[in-house]
Short mmCIF file of C-alpha atoms in Angstrom, two decimals:
data_model
loop_
_atom_site.label_atom_id
_atom_site.label_comp_id
_atom_site.label_asym_id
_atom_site.label_seq_id
_atom_site.Cartn_x
_atom_site.Cartn_y
_atom_site.Cartn_z
CA GLU W 217 -135.25 -76.38 -110.81
CA VAL W 218 -138.08 -77.01 -114.32
CA GLN W 219 -137.08 -80.47 -115.79
CA LEU W 220 -138.12 -82.76 -118.98
CA VAL W 221 -137.04 -85.95 -119.38
CA GLU W 222 -138.14 -88.26 -121.47
CA SER W 223 -137.90 -92.28 -121.64
CA GLY W 224 -138.38 -95.51 -124.11
CA GLY W 225 -136.21 -94.77 -126.76
CA GLY W 226 -134.78 -97.58 -129.19
CA LEU W 227 -134.43 -99.65 -132.00
CA VAL W 228 -137.82 -101.40 -132.98
CA GLN W 229 -138.55 -103.05 -136.38
CA PRO W 230 -141.31 -101.33 -139.16
CA GLY W 231 -144.60 -102.37 -138.23
CA GLY W 232 -143.60 -102.48 -134.26
CA SER W 233 -144.62 -99.76 -131.61
CA LEU W 234 -142.72 -98.12 -129.10
CA ARG W 235 -143.84 -95.84 -126.07
CA LEU W 236 -142.20 -93.31 -125.27
CA SER W 237 -142.70 -91.10 -121.44
CA CYS W 238 -141.34 -88.04 -120.38
CA ALA W 239 -141.53 -87.56 -116.87
CA ALA W 240 -141.58 -83.48 -115.70
CA SER W 241 -140.58 -81.96 -112.51
CA GLY W 242 -140.02 -78.29 -110.94
CA PHE W 243 -143.53 -77.33 -112.49
CA THR W 244 -147.03 -77.80 -112.07
CA PHE W 245 -147.49 -79.90 -114.67
CA SER W 246 -151.21 -80.36 -114.97
CA SER W 247 -151.39 -76.15 -115.96
CA TYR W 248 -149.90 -77.10 -118.92
CA TRP W 249 -150.20 -77.58 -122.91
CA MET W 250 -147.67 -80.22 -123.56
CA SER W 251 -146.45 -81.27 -127.10
CA TRP W 252 -144.18 -84.06 -128.62
CA VAL W 253 -141.14 -82.57 -131.23
CA ARG W 254 -138.68 -84.91 -133.14
CA GLN W 255 -136.07 -84.60 -135.24
CA ALA W 256 -134.91 -86.81 -137.92
CA PRO W 257 -131.17 -87.31 -138.57
CA GLY W 258 -129.80 -83.61 -139.45
CA LYS W 259 -133.04 -82.67 -140.42
CA GLY W 260 -135.48 -80.04 -138.61
CA LEU W 261 -137.70 -80.01 -136.15
CA GLU W 262 -140.78 -80.96 -136.87
CA TRP W 263 -143.61 -81.10 -134.20
CA VAL W 264 -146.08 -83.57 -133.66
CA ALA W 265 -148.41 -83.98 -131.30
CA ASN W 266 -150.17 -81.51 -128.77
CA ILE W 267 -151.78 -82.52 -125.64
CA LYS W 268 -154.01 -79.80 -123.22
CA GLN W 269 -153.99 -79.89 -119.79
CA ASP W 270 -156.98 -82.34 -118.64
CA GLY W 271 -156.03 -83.93 -121.89
CA SER W 272 -159.05 -83.61 -123.81
CA GLU W 273 -157.67 -81.93 -126.42
CA LYS W 274 -155.55 -83.63 -128.12
CA TYR W 275 -153.91 -82.72 -131.80
CA TYR W 276 -151.24 -84.51 -134.71
CA VAL W 277 -149.57 -83.41 -137.15
CA ASP W 278 -151.08 -85.16 -140.76
CA SER W 279 -147.90 -88.12 -140.82
CA VAL W 280 -148.45 -90.01 -137.76
CA LYS W 281 -152.80 -89.48 -137.30
CA GLY W 282 -153.87 -92.94 -136.79
CA ARG W 283 -150.92 -94.21 -135.37
CA PHE W 284 -149.34 -91.71 -132.48
CA THR W 285 -151.62 -91.22 -129.82
CA ILE W 286 -150.07 -88.61 -127.01
CA SER W 287 -151.72 -88.91 -123.56
CA ARG W 288 -150.78 -87.77 -120.13
CA ASP W 289 -150.86 -89.01 -116.30
CA ASN W 290 -151.46 -85.80 -113.85
CA ALA W 291 -150.76 -87.67 -110.76
CA LYS W 292 -147.66 -89.01 -112.05
CA ASN W 293 -146.94 -85.82 -113.58
CA SER W 294 -145.94 -87.53 -116.25
CA LEU W 295 -146.36 -87.31 -120.74
CA TYR W 296 -146.17 -90.31 -122.93
CA LEU W 297 -146.40 -90.28 -126.74
CA GLN W 298 -147.56 -94.35 -128.49
CA MET W 299 -146.52 -94.65 -131.46
CA ASN W 300 -147.68 -97.64 -133.10
CA SER W 301 -147.24 -98.57 -137.05
CA LEU W 302 -143.82 -97.84 -136.75
CA ARG W 303 -141.46 -96.51 -140.03
CA ALA W 304 -138.89 -95.85 -141.59
CA GLU W 305 -139.95 -92.01 -141.93
CA ASP W 306 -140.20 -91.87 -137.89
CA THR W 307 -136.95 -92.18 -137.05
CA ALA W 308 -135.58 -89.51 -135.00
CA VAL W 309 -135.10 -87.54 -132.08
CA TYR W 310 -138.75 -87.00 -129.69
CA TYR W 311 -138.26 -83.73 -127.78
CA CYS W 312 -140.82 -83.88 -124.88
CA ALA W 313 -141.52 -79.55 -124.56
CA SER W 314 -143.92 -77.38 -122.54
CA MET W 315 -146.04 -74.59 -123.49
CA VAL W 316 -146.99 -71.60 -121.61
CA ASN W 317 -149.25 -70.45 -124.34
CA TYR W 318 -149.69 -72.86 -127.49
CA TYR W 319 -149.18 -69.81 -129.35
CA TYR W 320 -145.26 -69.07 -128.36
CA GLY W 321 -144.78 -72.51 -129.01
CA MET W 322 -142.92 -74.67 -127.08
CA ASP W 323 -140.76 -72.76 -123.86
CA VAL W 324 -139.22 -75.94 -122.36
CA TRP W 325 -137.76 -78.70 -123.75
CA GLY W 326 -136.30 -82.21 -122.89
CA GLN W 327 -133.20 -83.86 -123.44
CA GLY W 328 -134.13 -86.00 -126.37
CA THR W 329 -135.72 -90.19 -126.81
CA THR W 330 -133.77 -91.68 -130.03
CA VAL W 331 -136.34 -93.90 -131.56
CA THR W 332 -134.70 -95.64 -134.42
CA VAL W 333 -137.49 -97.79 -137.26
CA SER W 334 -134.69 -100.09 -139.38
CA SER W 335 -135.31 -103.91 -139.61
CA ASP J 131 -151.24 -76.01 -144.78
CA VAL J 132 -148.75 -73.41 -143.18
CA VAL J 133 -145.61 -72.85 -145.03
CA MET J 134 -142.01 -71.46 -143.33
CA THR J 135 -138.96 -70.92 -146.04
CA GLN J 136 -136.46 -69.61 -144.09
CA SER J 137 -133.39 -68.06 -145.88
CA PRO J 138 -130.65 -68.00 -146.31
CA LEU J 139 -129.85 -72.14 -145.34
CA SER J 140 -126.69 -71.50 -143.93
CA LEU J 141 -124.59 -67.86 -142.51
CA PRO J 142 -121.38 -67.94 -141.47
CA VAL J 143 -120.13 -65.07 -139.74
CA THR J 144 -117.43 -63.02 -138.74
CA LEU J 145 -117.45 -62.83 -134.88
CA GLY J 146 -118.15 -59.22 -133.72
CA GLN J 147 -120.93 -59.17 -137.47
CA PRO J 148 -124.56 -58.66 -136.81
CA ALA J 149 -126.41 -61.54 -138.78
CA SER J 150 -129.34 -61.45 -140.15
CA ILE J 151 -131.69 -64.38 -140.92
CA SER J 152 -135.50 -64.28 -142.90
CA CYS J 153 -138.54 -66.48 -142.67
CA ARG J 154 -141.91 -66.13 -144.87
CA SER J 155 -144.64 -67.35 -144.58
CA SER J 156 -147.37 -68.98 -147.22
CA GLN J 157 -150.13 -67.71 -145.39
CA SER J 158 -150.40 -64.62 -143.11
CA LEU J 159 -149.49 -64.83 -139.90
CA VAL J 160 -152.05 -62.44 -138.17
CA HIS J 161 -154.97 -63.61 -135.93
CA SER J 162 -158.33 -62.74 -135.58
CA ASP J 163 -157.28 -61.49 -132.65
CA GLY J 164 -154.63 -59.44 -133.72
CA ASN J 165 -151.82 -60.57 -132.66
CA THR J 166 -149.18 -62.53 -135.11
CA TYR J 167 -147.89 -65.17 -133.70
CA LEU J 168 -144.16 -66.04 -134.93
CA ASN J 169 -141.97 -67.37 -133.00
CA TRP J 170 -137.91 -67.96 -132.65
CA PHE J 171 -135.56 -70.63 -131.64
CA GLN J 172 -131.79 -72.23 -130.97
CA GLN J 173 -130.17 -75.26 -131.33
CA ARG J 174 -126.63 -74.89 -130.21
CA PRO J 175 -124.69 -78.21 -131.74
CA GLY J 176 -125.68 -80.98 -129.43
CA GLN J 177 -128.28 -78.94 -127.34
CA SER J 178 -132.42 -79.27 -127.48
CA PRO J 179 -133.70 -76.01 -128.65
CA ARG J 180 -134.35 -73.16 -126.50
CA ARG J 181 -136.90 -70.51 -127.74
CA LEU J 182 -135.62 -66.52 -127.80
CA ILE J 183 -138.05 -64.40 -129.32
CA TYR J 184 -141.86 -64.94 -129.10
CA LYS J 185 -144.43 -63.06 -130.75
CA VAL J 186 -142.27 -61.29 -133.10
CA SER J 187 -139.46 -59.77 -131.00
CA ASN J 188 -140.69 -60.19 -127.01
CA ARG J 189 -137.23 -61.42 -126.20
CA ASP J 190 -137.83 -64.62 -123.58
CA SER J 191 -135.57 -64.17 -120.09
CA GLY J 192 -132.46 -64.58 -120.35
CA VAL J 193 -131.79 -64.15 -124.17
CA PRO J 194 -129.43 -61.46 -124.95
CA ASP J 195 -130.50 -58.11 -126.19
CA ARG J 196 -128.59 -58.33 -129.01
CA PHE J 197 -131.42 -60.66 -130.57
CA SER J 198 -134.39 -58.91 -131.62
CA GLY J 199 -137.37 -59.77 -134.07
CA SER J 200 -139.14 -58.17 -136.38
CA GLY J 201 -141.35 -58.60 -139.42
CA SER J 202 -145.20 -58.35 -139.65
CA GLY J 203 -147.78 -60.22 -142.12
CA THR J 204 -145.66 -62.98 -144.06
CA ASP J 205 -142.76 -61.58 -143.89
CA PHE J 206 -140.12 -62.03 -140.12
CA THR J 207 -136.77 -61.09 -139.79
CA LEU J 208 -134.17 -61.94 -137.04
CA LYS J 209 -131.50 -60.57 -136.20
CA ILE J 210 -127.88 -60.45 -133.85
CA SER J 211 -126.74 -57.68 -134.02
CA ARG J 212 -122.86 -58.71 -133.40
CA VAL J 213 -122.38 -62.61 -133.16
CA GLU J 214 -120.57 -63.88 -130.17
CA ALA J 215 -118.55 -67.54 -130.23
CA GLU J 216 -122.04 -69.59 -127.92
CA ASP J 217 -124.44 -67.86 -131.26
CA VAL J 218 -123.95 -70.68 -133.27
CA GLY J 219 -125.49 -72.97 -133.93
CA VAL J 220 -129.48 -73.83 -136.25
CA TYR J 221 -132.28 -70.72 -135.92
CA TYR J 222 -136.22 -72.08 -136.55
CA CYS J 223 -138.51 -69.45 -136.66
CA MET J 224 -141.67 -71.35 -136.17
CA GLN J 225 -145.76 -70.29 -136.88
CA GLY J 226 -148.43 -70.72 -133.77
CA THR J 227 -151.35 -68.50 -135.46
CA HIS J 228 -152.79 -71.14 -137.33
CA TRP J 229 -153.47 -73.47 -134.12
CA PRO J 230 -153.16 -76.54 -133.89
CA GLN J 231 -151.32 -77.23 -136.14
CA TRP J 232 -147.85 -76.00 -135.50
CA THR J 233 -144.65 -75.47 -138.68
CA PHE J 234 -141.32 -74.80 -138.21
CA GLY J 235 -139.12 -72.98 -141.28
CA GLN J 236 -135.79 -75.94 -142.11
CA GLY J 237 -133.86 -73.95 -140.24
CA THR J 238 -130.94 -71.75 -140.57
CA LYS J 239 -127.28 -72.58 -140.09
CA VAL J 240 -125.24 -69.94 -137.97
CA GLU J 241 -121.37 -70.53 -138.37
CA ILE J 242 -118.12 -68.51 -137.93
CA LYS J 243 -116.38 -67.76 -140.50
#
């Protein structure tokens, strides 16, 4: 069964850092682009970052550039999102997702992990 | 950046009746390769999103054929031929043409009258 399981969410103060992880199973992780998408409370979906199969290409939404870093470890079938200088507006459920074809968007999604930025 | 605008934002529907959601993009979604990368996602209450349709009109595996997508250029539509109770949720369009910046519409909430 294809599965993505996020972890690492929690409560953090403004200006703090957090590292999200996503464990993949049931498919050849190293063959897929991977993505992080977030959803603020009561709001819609927002794409955050993407990473190529070998990690050589990374892309970010403008609002997180310079603060967030996406990475992956294909040997561990894992995706990561290092989040620094967190702001209240980063509060959201963060989903990891896989993409067979990056033009088609995300085809398998995890259950999400909640990040709350508050003092 | 490409802005995706959906309408309506809320759609009350009677069970068994059709439903239609519009999605418009601020720029053409025709890629230089000739394809149009407009995708639709469904998010049921309390669940993660799932993709329903990719490249305007192609249904994902397991998606009922009451769902259909159409459109071209900047105007697109998701139709549900006969709404069932399990269709309640929020529907999002998403453009993949102007990669690597993906953008979603605001979402349309489908509920039963």
